[in-house]
């Protein structure tokens, strides 16, 4: 019995040490990247792209679709979603690999501005630290605006304006419900859901987005086909 207790204590100590080391590493990554390029400069860089699309030019359907599909608690969380992270950890454990990250829209924005797609816990924590800074400095509408102006939509389109023009020959404000829900689904896996790559999978993803909108109360069943 004493041996078991000692083993448990050693495991807890080792876990605490590992957690402390990981946090320290994450803090160092966060401080390095933000010192190299302050958040305000990163934001200005995104805002300087050609055809930058302000929030006012995004259709209501598109905004609702993005939030429902990507981050349903976007309007209420402070940069990270504990429930999504826990769910992702459980699913990753069940799958035996890290294929889900539980990232919020704000975390995805932080990643696009500062980080590579490296799947490492310390990098993930640093991403959350940047996301918290973003939430302190910008409104939810501003965050969503920045997000859709720097995410990849497949087929060489790196923002909502280029995607709307490239796929449908329209400006973002002109998108109909079909087009808006299609574009809302693509960034989840651009190489898979691009209509240019697989119209069938793109439509399947669009239907998933619509289901999310119904589940979250944005639309009624059958309102968007």
PDB file of C-alpha atoms in Angstrom:
ATOM      1  CA  UNK A   1       0.000   0.000   0.000  1.00  0.00           C
ATOM      2  CA  UNK A   2       2.827   2.418   0.861  1.00  0.00           C
ATOM      3  CA  UNK A   3       4.502   1.603  -2.445  1.00  0.00           C
ATOM      4  CA  UNK A   4       1.319   2.439  -4.358  1.00  0.00           C
ATOM      5  CA  UNK A   5       1.000   5.770  -2.536  1.00  0.00           C
ATOM      6  CA  UNK A   6       4.623   6.613  -3.349  1.00  0.00           C
ATOM      7  CA  UNK A   7       4.073   5.781  -6.999  1.00  0.00           C
ATOM      8  CA  UNK A   8       0.963   7.993  -7.102  1.00  0.00           C
ATOM      9  CA  UNK A   9       2.856  10.853  -5.451  1.00  0.00           C
ATOM     10  CA  UNK A  10       5.720  10.484  -7.946  1.00  0.00           C
ATOM     11  CA  UNK A  11       3.260  10.545 -10.832  1.00  0.00           C
ATOM     12  CA  UNK A  12       1.579  13.688  -9.481  1.00  0.00           C
ATOM     13  CA  UNK A  13       4.931  15.406  -8.940  1.00  0.00           C
ATOM     14  CA  UNK A  14       6.098  14.456 -12.426  1.00  0.00           C
ATOM     15  CA  UNK A  15       2.815  15.711 -13.876  1.00  0.00           C
ATOM     16  CA  UNK A  16       3.082  19.014 -12.033  1.00  0.00           C
ATOM     17  CA  UNK A  17       6.674  19.437 -13.208  1.00  0.00           C
ATOM     18  CA  UNK A  18       5.697  18.688 -16.817  1.00  0.00           C
ATOM     19  CA  UNK A  19       2.784  21.133 -16.628  1.00  0.00           C
ATOM     20  CA  UNK A  20       5.015  23.846 -15.215  1.00  0.00           C
ATOM     21  CA  UNK A  21       7.637  23.300 -17.884  1.00  0.00           C
ATOM     22  CA  UNK A  22       5.007  23.363 -20.648  1.00  0.00           C
ATOM     23  CA  UNK A  23       3.500  26.604 -19.339  1.00  0.00           C
ATOM     24  CA  UNK A  24       6.932  28.228 -19.123  1.00  0.00           C
ATOM     25  CA  UNK A  25       7.693  27.170 -22.693  1.00  0.00           C
ATOM     26  CA  UNK A  26       4.322  28.489 -23.860  1.00  0.00           C
ATOM     27  CA  UNK A  27       4.884  31.808 -22.111  1.00  0.00           C
ATOM     28  CA  UNK A  28       8.274  32.141 -23.791  1.00  0.00           C
ATOM     29  CA  UNK A  29       6.779  31.436 -27.223  1.00  0.00           C
ATOM     30  CA  UNK A  30       4.015  33.972 -26.588  1.00  0.00           C
ATOM     31  CA  UNK A  31       6.433  36.672 -25.431  1.00  0.00           C
ATOM     32  CA  UNK A  32       8.802  36.053 -28.335  1.00  0.00           C
ATOM     33  CA  UNK A  33       6.190  36.308 -31.099  1.00  0.00           C
ATOM     34  CA  UNK A  34       4.376  39.321 -29.656  1.00  0.00           C
ATOM     35  CA  UNK A  35       7.642  41.149 -28.988  1.00  0.00           C
ATOM     36  CA  UNK A  36       8.753  40.533 -32.551  1.00  0.00           C
ATOM     37  CA  UNK A  37       5.469  41.848 -33.982  1.00  0.00           C
ATOM     38  CA  UNK A  38       2.974  43.516 -31.618  1.00  0.00           C
ATOM     39  CA  UNK A  39      -0.684  42.605 -32.019  1.00  0.00           C
ATOM     40  CA  UNK A  40      -1.630  46.033 -33.356  1.00  0.00           C
ATOM     41  CA  UNK A  41       0.865  45.639 -36.211  1.00  0.00           C
ATOM     42  CA  UNK A  42      -0.448  42.180 -37.077  1.00  0.00           C
ATOM     43  CA  UNK A  43      -3.996  43.514 -37.190  1.00  0.00           C
ATOM     44  CA  UNK A  44      -2.982  46.436 -39.412  1.00  0.00           C
ATOM     45  CA  UNK A  45      -1.260  43.970 -41.726  1.00  0.00           C
ATOM     46  CA  UNK A  46      -4.490  42.009 -42.153  1.00  0.00           C
ATOM     47  CA  UNK A  47      -6.498  45.212 -42.630  1.00  0.00           C
ATOM     48  CA  UNK A  48      -4.128  46.350 -45.381  1.00  0.00           C
ATOM     49  CA  UNK A  49      -4.881  43.470 -47.767  1.00  0.00           C
ATOM     50  CA  UNK A  50      -6.525  44.201 -51.099  1.00  0.00           C
ATOM     51  CA  UNK A  51     -10.315  44.129 -50.940  1.00  0.00           C
ATOM     52  CA  UNK A  52     -10.408  43.934 -47.142  1.00  0.00           C
ATOM     53  CA  UNK A  53     -14.049  43.268 -46.235  1.00  0.00           C
ATOM     54  CA  UNK A  54     -15.534  45.125 -43.231  1.00  0.00           C
ATOM     55  CA  UNK A  55     -18.062  43.411 -40.980  1.00  0.00           C
ATOM     56  CA  UNK A  56     -20.863  45.591 -42.381  1.00  0.00           C
ATOM     57  CA  UNK A  57     -20.346  43.925 -45.777  1.00  0.00           C
ATOM     58  CA  UNK A  58     -20.870  40.393 -44.449  1.00  0.00           C
ATOM     59  CA  UNK A  59     -24.362  38.982 -44.827  1.00  0.00           C
ATOM     60  CA  UNK A  60     -26.267  37.924 -41.715  1.00  0.00           C
ATOM     61  CA  UNK A  61     -26.556  34.383 -43.041  1.00  0.00           C
ATOM     62  CA  UNK A  62     -22.824  34.134 -43.560  1.00  0.00           C
ATOM     63  CA  UNK A  63     -21.991  35.464 -40.074  1.00  0.00           C
ATOM     64  CA  UNK A  64     -24.519  33.140 -38.428  1.00  0.00           C
ATOM     65  CA  UNK A  65     -23.270  30.184 -40.455  1.00  0.00           C
ATOM     66  CA  UNK A  66     -19.627  30.766 -39.525  1.00  0.00           C
ATOM     67  CA  UNK A  67     -20.398  31.057 -35.819  1.00  0.00           C
ATOM     68  CA  UNK A  68     -22.751  28.059 -35.785  1.00  0.00           C
ATOM     69  CA  UNK A  69     -20.294  25.836 -37.635  1.00  0.00           C
ATOM     70  CA  UNK A  70     -16.977  26.993 -36.177  1.00  0.00           C
ATOM     71  CA  UNK A  71     -17.536  28.379 -32.672  1.00  0.00           C
ATOM     72  CA  UNK A  72     -21.083  28.356 -31.297  1.00  0.00           C
ATOM     73  CA  UNK A  73     -20.076  30.098 -28.046  1.00  0.00           C
ATOM     74  CA  UNK A  74     -18.090  32.779 -29.881  1.00  0.00           C
ATOM     75  CA  UNK A  75     -20.221  35.650 -28.598  1.00  0.00           C
ATOM     76  CA  UNK A  76     -19.787  34.665 -24.942  1.00  0.00           C
ATOM     77  CA  UNK A  77     -16.312  33.164 -24.441  1.00  0.00           C
ATOM     78  CA  UNK A  78     -13.173  35.206 -23.743  1.00  0.00           C
ATOM     79  CA  UNK A  79     -10.940  33.717 -26.413  1.00  0.00           C
ATOM     80  CA  UNK A  80     -10.978  30.051 -25.527  1.00  0.00           C
ATOM     81  CA  UNK A  81     -13.759  27.549 -24.921  1.00  0.00           C
ATOM     82  CA  UNK A  82     -13.103  25.150 -22.045  1.00  0.00           C
ATOM     83  CA  UNK A  83     -15.950  22.826 -23.064  1.00  0.00           C
ATOM     84  CA  UNK A  84     -14.631  22.529 -26.616  1.00  0.00           C
ATOM     85  CA  UNK A  85     -11.098  21.884 -25.373  1.00  0.00           C
ATOM     86  CA  UNK A  86     -12.241  19.138 -22.996  1.00  0.00           C
ATOM     87  CA  UNK A  87     -14.349  17.545 -25.737  1.00  0.00           C
ATOM     88  CA  UNK A  88     -11.395  17.659 -28.142  1.00  0.00           C
ATOM     89  CA  UNK A  89      -9.065  16.089 -25.560  1.00  0.00           C
ATOM     90  CA  UNK A  90     -11.520  13.236 -25.002  1.00  0.00           C
ATOM     91  CA  UNK A  91     -11.963  12.601 -28.719  1.00  0.00           C
ATOM     92  CA  UNK A  92      -8.223  12.754 -29.317  1.00  0.00           C
ATOM     93  CA  UNK A  93      -7.676  10.243 -26.512  1.00  0.00           C
ATOM     94  CA  UNK A  94     -10.304   7.923 -27.958  1.00  0.00           C
ATOM     95  CA  UNK A  95      -8.775   8.218 -31.422  1.00  0.00           C
ATOM     96  CA  UNK A  96      -5.241   7.766 -30.148  1.00  0.00           C
ATOM     97  CA  UNK A  97      -3.995  10.842 -32.000  1.00  0.00           C
ATOM     98  CA  UNK A  98      -4.277  14.635 -31.935  1.00  0.00           C
ATOM     99  CA  UNK A  99      -6.685  15.447 -34.731  1.00  0.00           C
ATOM    100  CA  UNK A 100      -8.947  17.939 -32.944  1.00  0.00           C
ATOM    101  CA  UNK A 101      -7.861  21.094 -31.181  1.00  0.00           C
ATOM    102  CA  UNK A 102     -11.046  22.685 -29.855  1.00  0.00           C
ATOM    103  CA  UNK A 103      -9.979  26.046 -31.291  1.00  0.00           C
ATOM    104  CA  UNK A 104     -12.261  29.065 -31.132  1.00  0.00           C
ATOM    105  CA  UNK A 105     -12.534  31.605 -33.935  1.00  0.00           C
ATOM    106  CA  UNK A 106     -10.292  33.895 -31.881  1.00  0.00           C
ATOM    107  CA  UNK A 107      -7.671  31.155 -31.481  1.00  0.00           C
ATOM    108  CA  UNK A 108      -7.767  30.464 -35.206  1.00  0.00           C
ATOM    109  CA  UNK A 109      -7.208  34.165 -35.844  1.00  0.00           C
ATOM    110  CA  UNK A 110      -4.262  34.146 -33.414  1.00  0.00           C
ATOM    111  CA  UNK A 111      -2.822  31.091 -35.170  1.00  0.00           C
ATOM    112  CA  UNK A 112      -3.174  32.609 -38.626  1.00  0.00           C
ATOM    113  CA  UNK A 113      -1.453  35.799 -37.537  1.00  0.00           C
ATOM    114  CA  UNK A 114       1.356  34.339 -35.443  1.00  0.00           C
ATOM    115  CA  UNK A 115       1.856  30.577 -35.589  1.00  0.00           C
ATOM    116  CA  UNK A 116       2.527  27.596 -37.803  1.00  0.00           C
ATOM    117  CA  UNK A 117       0.141  24.629 -37.766  1.00  0.00           C
ATOM    118  CA  UNK A 118       2.372  22.832 -35.261  1.00  0.00           C
ATOM    119  CA  UNK A 119       0.482  20.436 -32.967  1.00  0.00           C
ATOM    120  CA  UNK A 120       2.289  20.986 -29.712  1.00  0.00           C
ATOM    121  CA  UNK A 121       0.764  21.726 -26.316  1.00  0.00           C
ATOM    122  CA  UNK A 122       3.048  24.670 -25.550  1.00  0.00           C
ATOM    123  CA  UNK A 123       2.276  26.237 -28.920  1.00  0.00           C
ATOM    124  CA  UNK A 124      -1.439  25.713 -28.286  1.00  0.00           C
ATOM    125  CA  UNK A 125      -1.168  27.468 -24.921  1.00  0.00           C
ATOM    126  CA  UNK A 126       0.706  30.358 -26.523  1.00  0.00           C
ATOM    127  CA  UNK A 127      -2.100  30.602 -29.076  1.00  0.00           C
ATOM    128  CA  UNK A 128      -4.637  30.883 -26.246  1.00  0.00           C
ATOM    129  CA  UNK A 129      -2.550  33.655 -24.633  1.00  0.00           C
ATOM    130  CA  UNK A 130      -2.617  35.645 -27.873  1.00  0.00           C
ATOM    131  CA  UNK A 131      -6.354  34.941 -28.240  1.00  0.00           C
ATOM    132  CA  UNK A 132      -6.963  36.422 -24.793  1.00  0.00           C
ATOM    133  CA  UNK A 133      -5.065  39.574 -25.821  1.00  0.00           C
ATOM    134  CA  UNK A 134      -7.179  39.835 -28.975  1.00  0.00           C
ATOM    135  CA  UNK A 135     -10.379  39.560 -26.963  1.00  0.00           C
ATOM    136  CA  UNK A 136      -9.232  42.365 -24.646  1.00  0.00           C
ATOM    137  CA  UNK A 137      -8.406  44.760 -27.473  1.00  0.00           C
ATOM    138  CA  UNK A 138     -11.110  44.091 -30.072  1.00  0.00           C
ATOM    139  CA  UNK A 139     -14.869  43.583 -30.191  1.00  0.00           C
ATOM    140  CA  UNK A 140     -16.441  40.324 -31.306  1.00  0.00           C
ATOM    141  CA  UNK A 141     -17.488  41.885 -34.611  1.00  0.00           C
ATOM    142  CA  UNK A 142     -13.943  43.128 -35.214  1.00  0.00           C
ATOM    143  CA  UNK A 143     -12.524  39.694 -34.411  1.00  0.00           C
ATOM    144  CA  UNK A 144     -14.877  37.946 -36.812  1.00  0.00           C
ATOM    145  CA  UNK A 145     -14.095  40.561 -39.452  1.00  0.00           C
ATOM    146  CA  UNK A 146     -10.349  39.935 -39.112  1.00  0.00           C
ATOM    147  CA  UNK A 147     -10.887  36.186 -39.105  1.00  0.00           C
ATOM    148  CA  UNK A 148     -12.745  35.998 -42.423  1.00  0.00           C
ATOM    149  CA  UNK A 149     -10.169  38.283 -44.006  1.00  0.00           C
ATOM    150  CA  UNK A 150      -7.239  35.967 -43.277  1.00  0.00           C
ATOM    151  CA  UNK A 151      -8.514  32.380 -43.497  1.00  0.00           C
ATOM    152  CA  UNK A 152      -7.981  30.012 -46.398  1.00  0.00           C
ATOM    153  CA  UNK A 153     -10.961  29.005 -48.522  1.00  0.00           C
ATOM    154  CA  UNK A 154      -9.175  26.632 -50.869  1.00  0.00           C
ATOM    155  CA  UNK A 155      -8.324  27.068 -54.556  1.00  0.00           C
ATOM    156  CA  UNK A 156      -5.870  29.883 -53.779  1.00  0.00           C
ATOM    157  CA  UNK A 157      -8.414  32.144 -52.025  1.00  0.00           C
ATOM    158  CA  UNK A 158      -7.119  33.539 -48.732  1.00  0.00           C
ATOM    159  CA  UNK A 159      -9.974  35.789 -47.633  1.00  0.00           C
ATOM    160  CA  UNK A 160     -13.752  36.099 -47.922  1.00  0.00           C
ATOM    161  CA  UNK A 161     -13.649  38.626 -50.767  1.00  0.00           C
ATOM    162  CA  UNK A 162     -11.425  36.499 -52.986  1.00  0.00           C
ATOM    163  CA  UNK A 163     -13.476  33.391 -52.173  1.00  0.00           C
ATOM    164  CA  UNK A 164     -16.781  35.082 -52.984  1.00  0.00           C
ATOM    165  CA  UNK A 165     -15.356  36.429 -56.236  1.00  0.00           C
ATOM    166  CA  UNK A 166     -13.519  33.240 -57.160  1.00  0.00           C
ATOM    167  CA  UNK A 167     -16.316  30.773 -56.520  1.00  0.00           C
ATOM    168  CA  UNK A 168     -19.382  32.872 -57.315  1.00  0.00           C
ATOM    169  CA  UNK A 169     -18.256  36.079 -59.057  1.00  0.00           C
ATOM    170  CA  UNK A 170     -19.807  38.197 -56.308  1.00  0.00           C
ATOM    171  CA  UNK A 171     -18.828  40.542 -53.506  1.00  0.00           C
ATOM    172  CA  UNK A 172     -19.386  39.202 -49.967  1.00  0.00           C
ATOM    173  CA  UNK A 173     -22.395  41.491 -49.443  1.00  0.00           C
ATOM    174  CA  UNK A 174     -24.076  39.966 -52.528  1.00  0.00           C
ATOM    175  CA  UNK A 175     -23.942  36.315 -51.433  1.00  0.00           C
ATOM    176  CA  UNK A 176     -27.239  34.462 -51.259  1.00  0.00           C
ATOM    177  CA  UNK A 177     -28.006  31.883 -48.573  1.00  0.00           C
ATOM    178  CA  UNK A 178     -26.706  28.963 -50.638  1.00  0.00           C
ATOM    179  CA  UNK A 179     -23.409  30.713 -51.363  1.00  0.00           C
ATOM    180  CA  UNK A 180     -22.999  32.017 -47.809  1.00  0.00           C
ATOM    181  CA  UNK A 181     -23.458  28.579 -46.234  1.00  0.00           C
ATOM    182  CA  UNK A 182     -21.127  27.018 -48.789  1.00  0.00           C
ATOM    183  CA  UNK A 183     -18.325  29.482 -47.992  1.00  0.00           C
ATOM    184  CA  UNK A 184     -18.882  29.124 -44.242  1.00  0.00           C
ATOM    185  CA  UNK A 185     -18.089  25.415 -44.459  1.00  0.00           C
ATOM    186  CA  UNK A 186     -14.972  25.413 -46.620  1.00  0.00           C
ATOM    187  CA  UNK A 187     -12.295  26.676 -44.128  1.00  0.00           C
ATOM    188  CA  UNK A 188     -12.825  23.613 -41.909  1.00  0.00           C
ATOM    189  CA  UNK A 189     -10.857  21.611 -44.504  1.00  0.00           C
ATOM    190  CA  UNK A 190     -10.202  23.718 -47.634  1.00  0.00           C
ATOM    191  CA  UNK A 191      -8.415  21.000 -49.582  1.00  0.00           C
ATOM    192  CA  UNK A 192     -11.416  18.713 -49.078  1.00  0.00           C
ATOM    193  CA  UNK A 193     -14.445  21.030 -49.158  1.00  0.00           C
ATOM    194  CA  UNK A 194     -13.473  23.342 -52.001  1.00  0.00           C
ATOM    195  CA  UNK A 195     -16.215  23.107 -54.680  1.00  0.00           C
ATOM    196  CA  UNK A 196     -13.423  23.068 -57.248  1.00  0.00           C
ATOM    197  CA  UNK A 197     -12.004  19.900 -55.689  1.00  0.00           C
ATOM    198  CA  UNK A 198     -15.178  17.995 -54.813  1.00  0.00           C
ATOM    199  CA  UNK A 199     -18.633  19.521 -55.362  1.00  0.00           C
ATOM    200  CA  UNK A 200     -20.165  16.508 -53.587  1.00  0.00           C
ATOM    201  CA  UNK A 201     -18.121  16.891 -50.398  1.00  0.00           C
ATOM    202  CA  UNK A 202     -18.582  20.668 -50.514  1.00  0.00           C
ATOM    203  CA  UNK A 203     -22.345  20.161 -50.555  1.00  0.00           C
ATOM    204  CA  UNK A 204     -22.168  17.628 -47.724  1.00  0.00           C
ATOM    205  CA  UNK A 205     -20.249  20.139 -45.643  1.00  0.00           C
ATOM    206  CA  UNK A 206     -22.748  22.872 -46.538  1.00  0.00           C
ATOM    207  CA  UNK A 207     -25.562  20.680 -45.244  1.00  0.00           C
ATOM    208  CA  UNK A 208     -23.599  20.168 -42.012  1.00  0.00           C
ATOM    209  CA  UNK A 209     -23.345  23.947 -41.650  1.00  0.00           C
ATOM    210  CA  UNK A 210     -27.100  24.295 -42.147  1.00  0.00           C
ATOM    211  CA  UNK A 211     -27.709  21.609 -39.513  1.00  0.00           C
ATOM    212  CA  UNK A 212     -25.526  23.554 -37.075  1.00  0.00           C
ATOM    213  CA  UNK A 213     -27.510  26.721 -37.787  1.00  0.00           C
ATOM    214  CA  UNK A 214     -30.774  24.914 -37.077  1.00  0.00           C
ATOM    215  CA  UNK A 215     -29.387  23.360 -33.893  1.00  0.00           C
ATOM    216  CA  UNK A 216     -28.199  26.741 -32.604  1.00  0.00           C
ATOM    217  CA  UNK A 217     -31.494  28.439 -33.417  1.00  0.00           C
ATOM    218  CA  UNK A 218     -30.332  30.730 -36.218  1.00  0.00           C
ATOM    219  CA  UNK A 219     -32.820  29.307 -38.707  1.00  0.00           C
ATOM    220  CA  UNK A 220     -35.785  26.938 -38.809  1.00  0.00           C
ATOM    221  CA  UNK A 221     -35.624  23.463 -40.308  1.00  0.00           C
ATOM    222  CA  UNK A 222     -36.005  23.751 -44.091  1.00  0.00           C
ATOM    223  CA  UNK A 223     -35.494  27.538 -44.133  1.00  0.00           C
ATOM    224  CA  UNK A 224     -32.282  27.125 -46.149  1.00  0.00           C
ATOM    225  CA  UNK A 225     -32.027  24.231 -48.610  1.00  0.00           C
TER     226      UNK A 225
END
